[in-house]
mmCIF file of C-alpha atoms in Angstrom:
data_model
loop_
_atom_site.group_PDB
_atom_site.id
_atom_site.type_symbol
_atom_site.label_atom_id
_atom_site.label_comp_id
_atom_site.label_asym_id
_atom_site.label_seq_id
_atom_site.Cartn_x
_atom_site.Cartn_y
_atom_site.Cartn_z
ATOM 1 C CA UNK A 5 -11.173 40.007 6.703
ATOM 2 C CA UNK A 6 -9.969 43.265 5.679
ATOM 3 C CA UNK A 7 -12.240 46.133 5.464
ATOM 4 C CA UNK A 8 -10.919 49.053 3.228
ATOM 5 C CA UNK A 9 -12.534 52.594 2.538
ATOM 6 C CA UNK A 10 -10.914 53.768 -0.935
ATOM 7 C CA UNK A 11 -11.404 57.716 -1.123
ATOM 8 C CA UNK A 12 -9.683 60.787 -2.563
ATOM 9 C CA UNK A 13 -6.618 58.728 -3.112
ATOM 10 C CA UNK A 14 -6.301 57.286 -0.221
ATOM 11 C CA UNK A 15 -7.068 53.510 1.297
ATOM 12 C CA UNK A 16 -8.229 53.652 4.531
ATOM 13 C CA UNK A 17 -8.157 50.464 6.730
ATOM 14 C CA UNK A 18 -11.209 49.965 9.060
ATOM 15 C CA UNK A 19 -12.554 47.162 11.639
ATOM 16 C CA UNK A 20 -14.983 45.117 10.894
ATOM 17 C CA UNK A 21 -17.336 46.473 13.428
ATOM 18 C CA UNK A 22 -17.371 49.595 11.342
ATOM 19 C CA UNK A 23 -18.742 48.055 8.218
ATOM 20 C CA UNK A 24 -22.367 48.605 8.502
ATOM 21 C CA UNK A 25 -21.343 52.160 9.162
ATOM 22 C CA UNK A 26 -19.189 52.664 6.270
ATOM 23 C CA UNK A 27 -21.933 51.244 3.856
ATOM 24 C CA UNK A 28 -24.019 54.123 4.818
ATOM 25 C CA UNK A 29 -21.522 56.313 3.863
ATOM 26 C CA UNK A 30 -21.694 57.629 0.136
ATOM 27 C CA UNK A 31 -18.135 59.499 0.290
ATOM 28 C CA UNK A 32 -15.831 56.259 -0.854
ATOM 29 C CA UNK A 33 -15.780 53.026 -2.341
ATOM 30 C CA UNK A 34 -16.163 49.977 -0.138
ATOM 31 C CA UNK A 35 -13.412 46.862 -0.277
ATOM 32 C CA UNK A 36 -13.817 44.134 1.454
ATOM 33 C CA UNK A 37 -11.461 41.381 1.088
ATOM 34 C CA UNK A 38 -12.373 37.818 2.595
ATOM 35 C CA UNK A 39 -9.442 35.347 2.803
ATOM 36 C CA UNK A 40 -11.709 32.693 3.575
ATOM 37 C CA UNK A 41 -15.457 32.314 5.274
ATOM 38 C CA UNK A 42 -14.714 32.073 8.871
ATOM 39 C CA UNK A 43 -17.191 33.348 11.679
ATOM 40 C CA UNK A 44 -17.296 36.533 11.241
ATOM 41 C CA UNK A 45 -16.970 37.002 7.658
ATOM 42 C CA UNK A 46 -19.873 34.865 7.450
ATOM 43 C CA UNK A 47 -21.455 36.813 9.761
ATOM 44 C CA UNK A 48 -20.469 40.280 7.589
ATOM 45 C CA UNK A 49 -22.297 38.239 3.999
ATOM 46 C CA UNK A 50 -25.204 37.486 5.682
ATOM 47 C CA UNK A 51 -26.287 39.908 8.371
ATOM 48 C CA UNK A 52 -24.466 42.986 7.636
ATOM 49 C CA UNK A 53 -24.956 43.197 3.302
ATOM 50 C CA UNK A 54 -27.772 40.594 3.252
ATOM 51 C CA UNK A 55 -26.548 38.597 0.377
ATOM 52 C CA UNK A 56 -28.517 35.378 -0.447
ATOM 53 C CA UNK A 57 -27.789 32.245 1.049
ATOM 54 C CA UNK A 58 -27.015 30.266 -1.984
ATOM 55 C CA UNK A 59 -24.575 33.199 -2.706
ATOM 56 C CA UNK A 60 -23.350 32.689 0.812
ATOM 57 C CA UNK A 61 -23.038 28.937 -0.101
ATOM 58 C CA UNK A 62 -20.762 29.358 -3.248
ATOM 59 C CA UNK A 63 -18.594 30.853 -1.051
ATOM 60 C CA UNK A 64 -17.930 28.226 1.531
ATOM 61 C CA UNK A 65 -17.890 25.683 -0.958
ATOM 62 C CA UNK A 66 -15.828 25.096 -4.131
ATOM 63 C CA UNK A 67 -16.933 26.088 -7.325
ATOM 64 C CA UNK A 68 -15.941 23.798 -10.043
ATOM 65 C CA UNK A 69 -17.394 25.853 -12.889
ATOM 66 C CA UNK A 70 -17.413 29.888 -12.692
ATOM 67 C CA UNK A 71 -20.992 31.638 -12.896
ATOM 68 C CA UNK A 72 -22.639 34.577 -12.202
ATOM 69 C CA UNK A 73 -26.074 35.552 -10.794
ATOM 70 C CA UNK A 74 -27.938 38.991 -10.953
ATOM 71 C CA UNK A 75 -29.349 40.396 -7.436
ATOM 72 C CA UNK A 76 -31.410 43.280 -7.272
ATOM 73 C CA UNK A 77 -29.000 45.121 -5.983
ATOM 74 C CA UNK A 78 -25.507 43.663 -7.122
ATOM 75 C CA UNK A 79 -24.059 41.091 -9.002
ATOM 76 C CA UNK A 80 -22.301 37.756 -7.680
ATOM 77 C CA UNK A 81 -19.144 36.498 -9.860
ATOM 78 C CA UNK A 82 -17.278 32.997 -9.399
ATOM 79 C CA UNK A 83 -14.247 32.718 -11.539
ATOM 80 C CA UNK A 84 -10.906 30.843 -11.255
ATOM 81 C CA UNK A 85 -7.557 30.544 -12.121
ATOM 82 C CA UNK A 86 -4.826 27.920 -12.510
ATOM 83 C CA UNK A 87 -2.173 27.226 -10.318
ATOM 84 C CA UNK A 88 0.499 24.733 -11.448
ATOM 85 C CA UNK A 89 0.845 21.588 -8.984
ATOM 86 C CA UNK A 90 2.892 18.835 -8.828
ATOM 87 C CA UNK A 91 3.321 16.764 -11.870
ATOM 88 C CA UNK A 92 1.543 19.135 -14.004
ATOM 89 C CA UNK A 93 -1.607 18.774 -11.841
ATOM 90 C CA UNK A 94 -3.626 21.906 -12.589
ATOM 91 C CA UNK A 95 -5.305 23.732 -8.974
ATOM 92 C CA UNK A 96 -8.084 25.836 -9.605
ATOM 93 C CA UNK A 97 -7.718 28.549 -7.251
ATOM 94 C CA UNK A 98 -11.369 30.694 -6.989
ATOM 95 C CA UNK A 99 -12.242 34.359 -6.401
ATOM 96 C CA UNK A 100 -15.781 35.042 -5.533
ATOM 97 C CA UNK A 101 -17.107 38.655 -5.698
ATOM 98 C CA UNK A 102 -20.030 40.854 -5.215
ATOM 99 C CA UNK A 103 -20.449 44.032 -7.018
ATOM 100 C CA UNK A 104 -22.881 46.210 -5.417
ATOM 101 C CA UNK A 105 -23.514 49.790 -5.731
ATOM 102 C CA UNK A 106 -20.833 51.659 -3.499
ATOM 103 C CA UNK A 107 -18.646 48.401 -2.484
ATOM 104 C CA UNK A 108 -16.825 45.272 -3.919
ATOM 105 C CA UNK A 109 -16.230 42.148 -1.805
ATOM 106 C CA UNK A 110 -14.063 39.612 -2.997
ATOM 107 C CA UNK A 111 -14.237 35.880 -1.257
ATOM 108 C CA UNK A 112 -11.321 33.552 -2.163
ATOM 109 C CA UNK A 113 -12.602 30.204 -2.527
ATOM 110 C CA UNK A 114 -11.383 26.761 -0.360
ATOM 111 C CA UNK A 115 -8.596 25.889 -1.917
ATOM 112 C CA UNK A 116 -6.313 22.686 -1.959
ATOM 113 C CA UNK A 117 -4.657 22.224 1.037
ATOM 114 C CA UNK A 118 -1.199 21.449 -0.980
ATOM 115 C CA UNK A 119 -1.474 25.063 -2.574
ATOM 116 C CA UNK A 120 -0.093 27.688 -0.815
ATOM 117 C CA UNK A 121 -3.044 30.133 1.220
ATOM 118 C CA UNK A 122 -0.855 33.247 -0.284
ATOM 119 C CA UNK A 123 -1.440 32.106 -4.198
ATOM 120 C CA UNK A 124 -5.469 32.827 -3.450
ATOM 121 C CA UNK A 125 -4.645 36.139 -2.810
ATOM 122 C CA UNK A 126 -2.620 36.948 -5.029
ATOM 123 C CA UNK A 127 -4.451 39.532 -7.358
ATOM 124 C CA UNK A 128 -5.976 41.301 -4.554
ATOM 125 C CA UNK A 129 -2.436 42.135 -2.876
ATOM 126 C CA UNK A 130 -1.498 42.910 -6.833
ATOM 127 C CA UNK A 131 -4.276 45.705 -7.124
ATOM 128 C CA UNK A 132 -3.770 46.722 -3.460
ATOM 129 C CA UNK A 133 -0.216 47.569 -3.962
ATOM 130 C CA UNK A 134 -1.139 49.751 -6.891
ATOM 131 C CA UNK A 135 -3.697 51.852 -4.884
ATOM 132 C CA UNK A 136 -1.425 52.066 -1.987
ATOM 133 C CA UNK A 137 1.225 53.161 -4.532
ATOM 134 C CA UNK A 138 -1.039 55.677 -6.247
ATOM 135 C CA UNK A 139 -0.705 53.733 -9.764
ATOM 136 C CA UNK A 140 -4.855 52.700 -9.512
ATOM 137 C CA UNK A 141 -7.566 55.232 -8.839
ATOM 138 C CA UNK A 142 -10.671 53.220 -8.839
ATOM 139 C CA UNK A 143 -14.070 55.419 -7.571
ATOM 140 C CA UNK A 144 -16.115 52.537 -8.920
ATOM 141 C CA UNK A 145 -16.993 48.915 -7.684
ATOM 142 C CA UNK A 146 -17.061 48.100 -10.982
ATOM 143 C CA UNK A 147 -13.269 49.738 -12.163
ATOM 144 C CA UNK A 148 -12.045 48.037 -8.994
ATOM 145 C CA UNK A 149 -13.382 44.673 -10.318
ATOM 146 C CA UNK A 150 -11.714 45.102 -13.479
ATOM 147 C CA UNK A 151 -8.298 45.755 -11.929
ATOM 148 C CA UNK A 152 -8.848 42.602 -10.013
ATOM 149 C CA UNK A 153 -9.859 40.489 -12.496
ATOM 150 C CA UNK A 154 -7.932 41.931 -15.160
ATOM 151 C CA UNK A 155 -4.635 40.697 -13.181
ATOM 152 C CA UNK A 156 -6.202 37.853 -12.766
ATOM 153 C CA UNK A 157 -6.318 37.308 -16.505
ATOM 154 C CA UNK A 158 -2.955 38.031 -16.743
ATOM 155 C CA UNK A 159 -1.880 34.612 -14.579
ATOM 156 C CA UNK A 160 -3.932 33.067 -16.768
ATOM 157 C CA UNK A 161 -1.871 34.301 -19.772
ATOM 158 C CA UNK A 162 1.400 33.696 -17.664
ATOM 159 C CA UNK A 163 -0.008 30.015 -17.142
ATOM 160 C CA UNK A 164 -0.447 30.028 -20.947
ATOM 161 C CA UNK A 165 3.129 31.053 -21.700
ATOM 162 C CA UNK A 166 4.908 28.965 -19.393
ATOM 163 C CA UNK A 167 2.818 25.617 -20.402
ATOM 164 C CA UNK A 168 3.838 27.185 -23.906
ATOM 165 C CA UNK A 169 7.771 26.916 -23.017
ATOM 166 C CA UNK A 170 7.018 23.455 -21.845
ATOM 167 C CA UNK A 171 5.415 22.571 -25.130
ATOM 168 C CA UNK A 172 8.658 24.224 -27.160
ATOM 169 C CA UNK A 173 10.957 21.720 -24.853
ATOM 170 C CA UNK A 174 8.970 18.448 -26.161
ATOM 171 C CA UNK A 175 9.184 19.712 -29.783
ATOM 172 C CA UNK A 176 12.894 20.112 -29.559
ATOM 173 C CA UNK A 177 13.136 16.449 -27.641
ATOM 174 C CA UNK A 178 11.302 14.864 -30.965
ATOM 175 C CA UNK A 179 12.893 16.944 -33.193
ATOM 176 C CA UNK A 180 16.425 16.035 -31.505
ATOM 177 C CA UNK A 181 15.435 12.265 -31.238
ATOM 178 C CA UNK A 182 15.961 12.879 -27.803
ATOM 179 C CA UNK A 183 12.631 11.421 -26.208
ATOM 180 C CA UNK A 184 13.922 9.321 -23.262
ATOM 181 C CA UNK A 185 11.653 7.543 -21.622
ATOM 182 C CA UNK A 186 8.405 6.902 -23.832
ATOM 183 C CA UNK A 187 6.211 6.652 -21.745
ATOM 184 C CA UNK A 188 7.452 9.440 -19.077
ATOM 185 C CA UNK A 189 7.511 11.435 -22.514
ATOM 186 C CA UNK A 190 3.628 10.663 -23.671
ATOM 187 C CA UNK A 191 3.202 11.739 -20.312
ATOM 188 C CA UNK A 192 4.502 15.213 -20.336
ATOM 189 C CA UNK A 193 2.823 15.866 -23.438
ATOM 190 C CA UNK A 194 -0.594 14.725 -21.970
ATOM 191 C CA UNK A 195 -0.152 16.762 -18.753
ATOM 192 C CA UNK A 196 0.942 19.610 -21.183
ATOM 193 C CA UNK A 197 -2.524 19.290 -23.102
ATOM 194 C CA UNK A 198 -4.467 19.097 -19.756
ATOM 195 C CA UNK A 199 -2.687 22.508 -18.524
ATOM 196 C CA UNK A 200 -4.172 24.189 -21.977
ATOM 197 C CA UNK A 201 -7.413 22.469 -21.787
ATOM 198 C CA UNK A 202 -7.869 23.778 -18.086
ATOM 199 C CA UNK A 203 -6.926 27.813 -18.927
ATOM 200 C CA UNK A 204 -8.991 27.358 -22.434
ATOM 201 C CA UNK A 205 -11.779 26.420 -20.018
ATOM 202 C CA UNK A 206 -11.456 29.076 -17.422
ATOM 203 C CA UNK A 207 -10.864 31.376 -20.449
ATOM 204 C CA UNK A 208 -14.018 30.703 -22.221
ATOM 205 C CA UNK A 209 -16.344 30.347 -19.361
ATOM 206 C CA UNK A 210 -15.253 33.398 -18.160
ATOM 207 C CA UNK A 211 -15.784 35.255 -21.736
ATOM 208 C CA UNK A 212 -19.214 33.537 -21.716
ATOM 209 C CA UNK A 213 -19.951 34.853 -17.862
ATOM 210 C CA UNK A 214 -19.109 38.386 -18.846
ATOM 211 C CA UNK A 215 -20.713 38.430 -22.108
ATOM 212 C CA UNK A 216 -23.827 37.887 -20.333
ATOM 213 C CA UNK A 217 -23.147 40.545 -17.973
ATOM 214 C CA UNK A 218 -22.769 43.053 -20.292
ATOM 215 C CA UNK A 219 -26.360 42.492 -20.683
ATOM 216 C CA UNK A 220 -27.557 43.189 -17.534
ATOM 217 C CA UNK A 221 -29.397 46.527 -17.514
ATOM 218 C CA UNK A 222 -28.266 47.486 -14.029
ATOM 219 C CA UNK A 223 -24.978 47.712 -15.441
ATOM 220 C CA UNK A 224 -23.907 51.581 -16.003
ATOM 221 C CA UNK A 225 -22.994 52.490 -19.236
ATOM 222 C CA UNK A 226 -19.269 53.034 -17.809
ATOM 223 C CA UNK A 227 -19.172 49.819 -16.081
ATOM 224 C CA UNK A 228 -20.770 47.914 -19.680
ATOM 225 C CA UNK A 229 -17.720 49.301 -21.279
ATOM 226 C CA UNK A 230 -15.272 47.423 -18.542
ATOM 227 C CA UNK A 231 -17.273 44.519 -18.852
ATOM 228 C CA UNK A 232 -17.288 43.887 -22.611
ATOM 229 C CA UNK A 233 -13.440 44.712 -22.086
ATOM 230 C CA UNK A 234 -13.066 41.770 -19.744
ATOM 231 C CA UNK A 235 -15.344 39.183 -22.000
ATOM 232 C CA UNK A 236 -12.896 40.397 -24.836
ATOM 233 C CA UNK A 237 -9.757 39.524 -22.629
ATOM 234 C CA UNK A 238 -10.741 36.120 -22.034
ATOM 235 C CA UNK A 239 -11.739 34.904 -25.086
ATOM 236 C CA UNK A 240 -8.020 36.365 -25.824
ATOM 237 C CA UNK A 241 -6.793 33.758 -23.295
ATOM 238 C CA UNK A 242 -9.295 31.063 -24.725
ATOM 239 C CA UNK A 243 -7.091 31.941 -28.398
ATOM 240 C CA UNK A 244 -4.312 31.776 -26.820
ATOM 241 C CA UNK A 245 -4.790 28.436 -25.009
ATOM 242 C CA UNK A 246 -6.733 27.073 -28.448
ATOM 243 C CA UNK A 247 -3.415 27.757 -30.848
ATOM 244 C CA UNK A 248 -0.981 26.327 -27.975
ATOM 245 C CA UNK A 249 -3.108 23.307 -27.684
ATOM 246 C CA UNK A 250 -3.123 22.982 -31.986
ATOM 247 C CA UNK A 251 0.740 23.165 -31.441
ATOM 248 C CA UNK A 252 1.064 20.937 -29.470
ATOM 249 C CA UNK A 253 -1.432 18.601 -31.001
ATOM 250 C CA UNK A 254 1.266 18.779 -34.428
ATOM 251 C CA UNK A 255 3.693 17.989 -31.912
ATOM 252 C CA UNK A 256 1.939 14.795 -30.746
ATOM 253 C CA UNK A 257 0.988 13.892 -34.258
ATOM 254 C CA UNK A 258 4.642 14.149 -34.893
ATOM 255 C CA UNK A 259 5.521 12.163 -31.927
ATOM 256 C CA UNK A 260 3.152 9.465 -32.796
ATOM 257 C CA UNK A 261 4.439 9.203 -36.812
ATOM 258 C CA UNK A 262 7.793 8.642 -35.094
ATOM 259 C CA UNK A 263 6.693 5.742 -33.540
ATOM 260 C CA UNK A 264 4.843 4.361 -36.051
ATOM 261 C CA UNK A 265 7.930 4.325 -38.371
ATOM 262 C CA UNK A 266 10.188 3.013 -35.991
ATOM 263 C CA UNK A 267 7.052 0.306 -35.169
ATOM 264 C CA UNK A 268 7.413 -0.752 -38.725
ATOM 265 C CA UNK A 269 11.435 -0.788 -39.074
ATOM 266 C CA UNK A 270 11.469 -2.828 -35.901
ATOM 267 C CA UNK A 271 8.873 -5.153 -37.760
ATOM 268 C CA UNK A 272 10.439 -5.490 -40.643
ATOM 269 C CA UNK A 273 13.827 -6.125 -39.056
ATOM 270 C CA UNK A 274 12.029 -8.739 -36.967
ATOM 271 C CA UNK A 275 10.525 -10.396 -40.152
ATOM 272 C CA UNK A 276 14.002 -10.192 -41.284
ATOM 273 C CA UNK A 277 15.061 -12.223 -38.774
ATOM 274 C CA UNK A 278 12.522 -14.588 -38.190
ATOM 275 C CA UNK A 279 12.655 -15.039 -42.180
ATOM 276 C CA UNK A 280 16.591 -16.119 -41.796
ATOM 277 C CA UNK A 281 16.085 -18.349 -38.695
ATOM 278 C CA UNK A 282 13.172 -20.124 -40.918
ATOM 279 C CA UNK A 283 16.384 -20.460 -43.613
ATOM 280 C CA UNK A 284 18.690 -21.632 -41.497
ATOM 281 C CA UNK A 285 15.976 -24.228 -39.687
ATOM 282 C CA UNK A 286 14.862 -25.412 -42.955
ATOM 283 C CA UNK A 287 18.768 -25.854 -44.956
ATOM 284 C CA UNK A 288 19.070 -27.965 -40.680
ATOM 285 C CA UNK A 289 16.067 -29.866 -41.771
ATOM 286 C CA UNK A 290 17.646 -30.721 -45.300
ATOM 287 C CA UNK A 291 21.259 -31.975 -43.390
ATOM 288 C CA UNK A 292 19.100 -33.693 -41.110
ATOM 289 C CA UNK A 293 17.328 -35.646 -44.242
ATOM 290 C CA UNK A 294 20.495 -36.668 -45.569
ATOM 291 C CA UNK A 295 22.327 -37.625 -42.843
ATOM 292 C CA UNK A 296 19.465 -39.695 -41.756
ATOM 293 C CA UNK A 297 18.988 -41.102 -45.504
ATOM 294 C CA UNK A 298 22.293 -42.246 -45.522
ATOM 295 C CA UNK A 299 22.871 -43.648 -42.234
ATOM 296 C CA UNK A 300 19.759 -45.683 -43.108
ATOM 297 C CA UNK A 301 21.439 -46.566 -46.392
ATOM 298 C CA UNK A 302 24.744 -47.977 -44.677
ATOM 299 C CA UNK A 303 22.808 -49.391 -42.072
ATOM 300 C CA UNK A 304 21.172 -52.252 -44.078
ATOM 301 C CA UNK A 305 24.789 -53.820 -44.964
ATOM 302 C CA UNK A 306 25.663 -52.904 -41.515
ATOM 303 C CA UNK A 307 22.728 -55.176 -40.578
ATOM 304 C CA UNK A 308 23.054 -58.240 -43.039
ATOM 305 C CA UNK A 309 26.754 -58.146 -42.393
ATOM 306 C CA UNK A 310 26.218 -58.424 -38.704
ATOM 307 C CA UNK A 311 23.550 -61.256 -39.131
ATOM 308 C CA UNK A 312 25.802 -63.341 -41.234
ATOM 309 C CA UNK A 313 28.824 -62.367 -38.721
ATOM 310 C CA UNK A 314 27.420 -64.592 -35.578
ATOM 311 C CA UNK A 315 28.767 -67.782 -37.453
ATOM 312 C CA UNK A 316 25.963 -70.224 -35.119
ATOM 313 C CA UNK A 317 26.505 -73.917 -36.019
ATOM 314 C CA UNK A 318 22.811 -74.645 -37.055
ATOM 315 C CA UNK A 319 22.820 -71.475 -39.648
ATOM 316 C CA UNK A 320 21.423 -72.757 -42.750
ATOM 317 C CA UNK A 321 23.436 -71.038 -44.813
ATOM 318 C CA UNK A 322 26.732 -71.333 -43.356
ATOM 319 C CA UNK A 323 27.891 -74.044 -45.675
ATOM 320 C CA UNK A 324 26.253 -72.237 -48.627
ATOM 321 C CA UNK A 325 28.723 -72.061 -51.801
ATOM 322 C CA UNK A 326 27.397 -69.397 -53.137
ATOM 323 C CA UNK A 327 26.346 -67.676 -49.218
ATOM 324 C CA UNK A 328 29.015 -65.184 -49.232
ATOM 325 C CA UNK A 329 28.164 -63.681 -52.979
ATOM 326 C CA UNK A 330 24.586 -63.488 -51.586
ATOM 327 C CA UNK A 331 24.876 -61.543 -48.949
ATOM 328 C CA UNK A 332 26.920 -59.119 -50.512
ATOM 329 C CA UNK A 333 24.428 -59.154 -53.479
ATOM 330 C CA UNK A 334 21.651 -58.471 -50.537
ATOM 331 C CA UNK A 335 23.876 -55.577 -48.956
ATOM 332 C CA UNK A 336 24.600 -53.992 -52.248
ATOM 333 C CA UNK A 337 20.577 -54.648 -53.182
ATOM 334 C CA UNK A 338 18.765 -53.074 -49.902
ATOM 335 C CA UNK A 339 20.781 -49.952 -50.218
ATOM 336 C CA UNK A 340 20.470 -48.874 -53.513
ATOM 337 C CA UNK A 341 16.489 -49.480 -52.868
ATOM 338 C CA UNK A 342 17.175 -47.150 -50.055
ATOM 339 C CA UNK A 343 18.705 -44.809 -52.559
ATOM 340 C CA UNK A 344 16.091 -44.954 -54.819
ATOM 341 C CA UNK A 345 13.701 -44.322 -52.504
ATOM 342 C CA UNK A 346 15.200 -41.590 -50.834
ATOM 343 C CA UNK A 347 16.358 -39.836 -53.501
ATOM 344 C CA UNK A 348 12.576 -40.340 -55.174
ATOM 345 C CA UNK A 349 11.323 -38.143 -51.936
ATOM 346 C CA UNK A 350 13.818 -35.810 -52.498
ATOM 347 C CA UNK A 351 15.868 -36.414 -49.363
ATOM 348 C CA UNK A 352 19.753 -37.000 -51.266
#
């Protein structure tokens, strides 16, 4: 837990044993900058400012939605913003804060334990620097906020631009016909959409947060103005994140006529060829026909010819004169009936 006294330009480090002290004190603003709620920064929210326990709560647990809560005596803040993971998994990383009348302490939220601890603070060793550095003057709790959460909004507009660049890429890879992998593709452009749907989120809840707080009469007039300035940045980001994610939907859209066409050609060239093997089965069926017609046409001689071939003694009409002229008469006879009918059913 740091402890810092900000005062005539300077930034003045203290313990945390000094804190109840310091709050007395009406010569500086008051920073205090939680990493996360151990012992004795528990300890500091509860005994030493008095803040409420559900306050105290929302800071040991994760927030999933940001808010805001009006105290007598200061204000409590949850906001968040994104932190690109693995796969295009989106981390919300949080920053809790209370804005009281001569201090400012900011609580960074649990956080996943595959994000780095040094992302969380990020915007706090961003506004630090610029104090230490002389750049930032801040002599109230409420400019100091704004710094803070102004950078803040920033990464939120750097998430914006590089999910943008992403979403550029998967235009040219459609464009190109240079897709790859379908399915690894649909992917990237769904993980693309989820990255803009997450900052629009964090964008508009936190424009709705601080357009409420601008109505909070215990707000100065001077600190109103930084408010209404904040609400106006974020519903920047939540334009931002709407036209990248209407981009990107025309890319899909594009994506998805692509395959539809090539759905169809495939489909047609498939009829194509199921239409020529039905051809080529049906002109087999036809040979089939006729060679079967007329091997049943040669077979009846074939059969009467073998019949009369056996030459048995007790054959009736071995000894026939006119035997011979008969059974050619009977070939010649049962094949063209065999023709006939055949070539009645279309088979020759």
């Amino acid at each position: 837990m740091d402890v810092l006294l900000i005062k005539d330009e300077k930034v003045e480090e203290h313990p945390a044993g000094e804190l109840a002290a310091l709050l007395g004190r009406e010569d500086g603003l008051i920073w205090v900058d939680i990493p996360s709620c151990d012992v004795e920064a528990l300890h500091a929210l509860s005994e030493v400012f008095g803040f409420h326990p559900m306050a105290i709560r929302d800071c040991k647990e994760r927030n999933r939605v940001p808010k805001v809560h009006a105290y007598p005596d200061h204000v409590f803040v949850v906001l968040h913003t994104p932190e690109r993971g693995k796969r295009g998994h989106v981390h919300y990383i949080e920053l809790d804060q209370f804005i009281g009348r001569n201090y400012l302490v900011t609580v960074h939220g649990p956080i996943n334990p595959a994000v780095d601890p040094e992302v969380a603070l990020r915007e706090t060793r961003a506004v630090l620097a610029r104090i230490q550095t002389g750049r930032l003057r801040p002599t109230t709790p409420f400019e100091l906020s704004y710094a803070i959460v102004s950078t803040l909004i920033r990464q939120q507009e750097a998430y914006v631009e590089t999910v943008t660049s992403d979403v550029w890429r998967l235009e040219q890879r459609v464009t190109g016909g240079d897709v790859g992998d379908p399915e690894e593709f649909l992917n990237e452009l769904f993980r693309a959409r989820h990255g803009l749907l997450a900052v629009r989120t964090m964008g508009a809840l936190g424009g709705a947060i601080y357009g409420r707080m601008a109505n909070l009469a215990r707000v100065s007039p001077e600190g109103r103005r930084l408010v209404v300035d904040i609400a106006d940045q974020f519903d920047r980001i939540r334009s931002l994140a709407d036209g990248e994610r209407e981009y990107l939907q025309g890319v899909m859209e594009f994506y998805q006529t692509f395959l539809t066409i090539k759905a169809a050609l495939v489909g047609q060239a498939q009829n194509a060829e199921v239409k020529r093997l039905t051809e080529a089965s049906y002109t087999q069926n036809e040979e089939i026909k006729k060679i079967s017609a007329w091997a049943a046409i040669f077979f009846a001689p074939t059969f009467v010819g073998t019949v009369y071939g056996m030459n048995f003694d007790h054959m009736p009409e071995l000894h026939w004169v006119v035997g011979y002229p008969l059974a050619l008469a009977l070939m010649v006879l049962s094949s063209t009936v065999l023709y006939r009918v055949f070539k009645r059913r279309g088979w020759l």
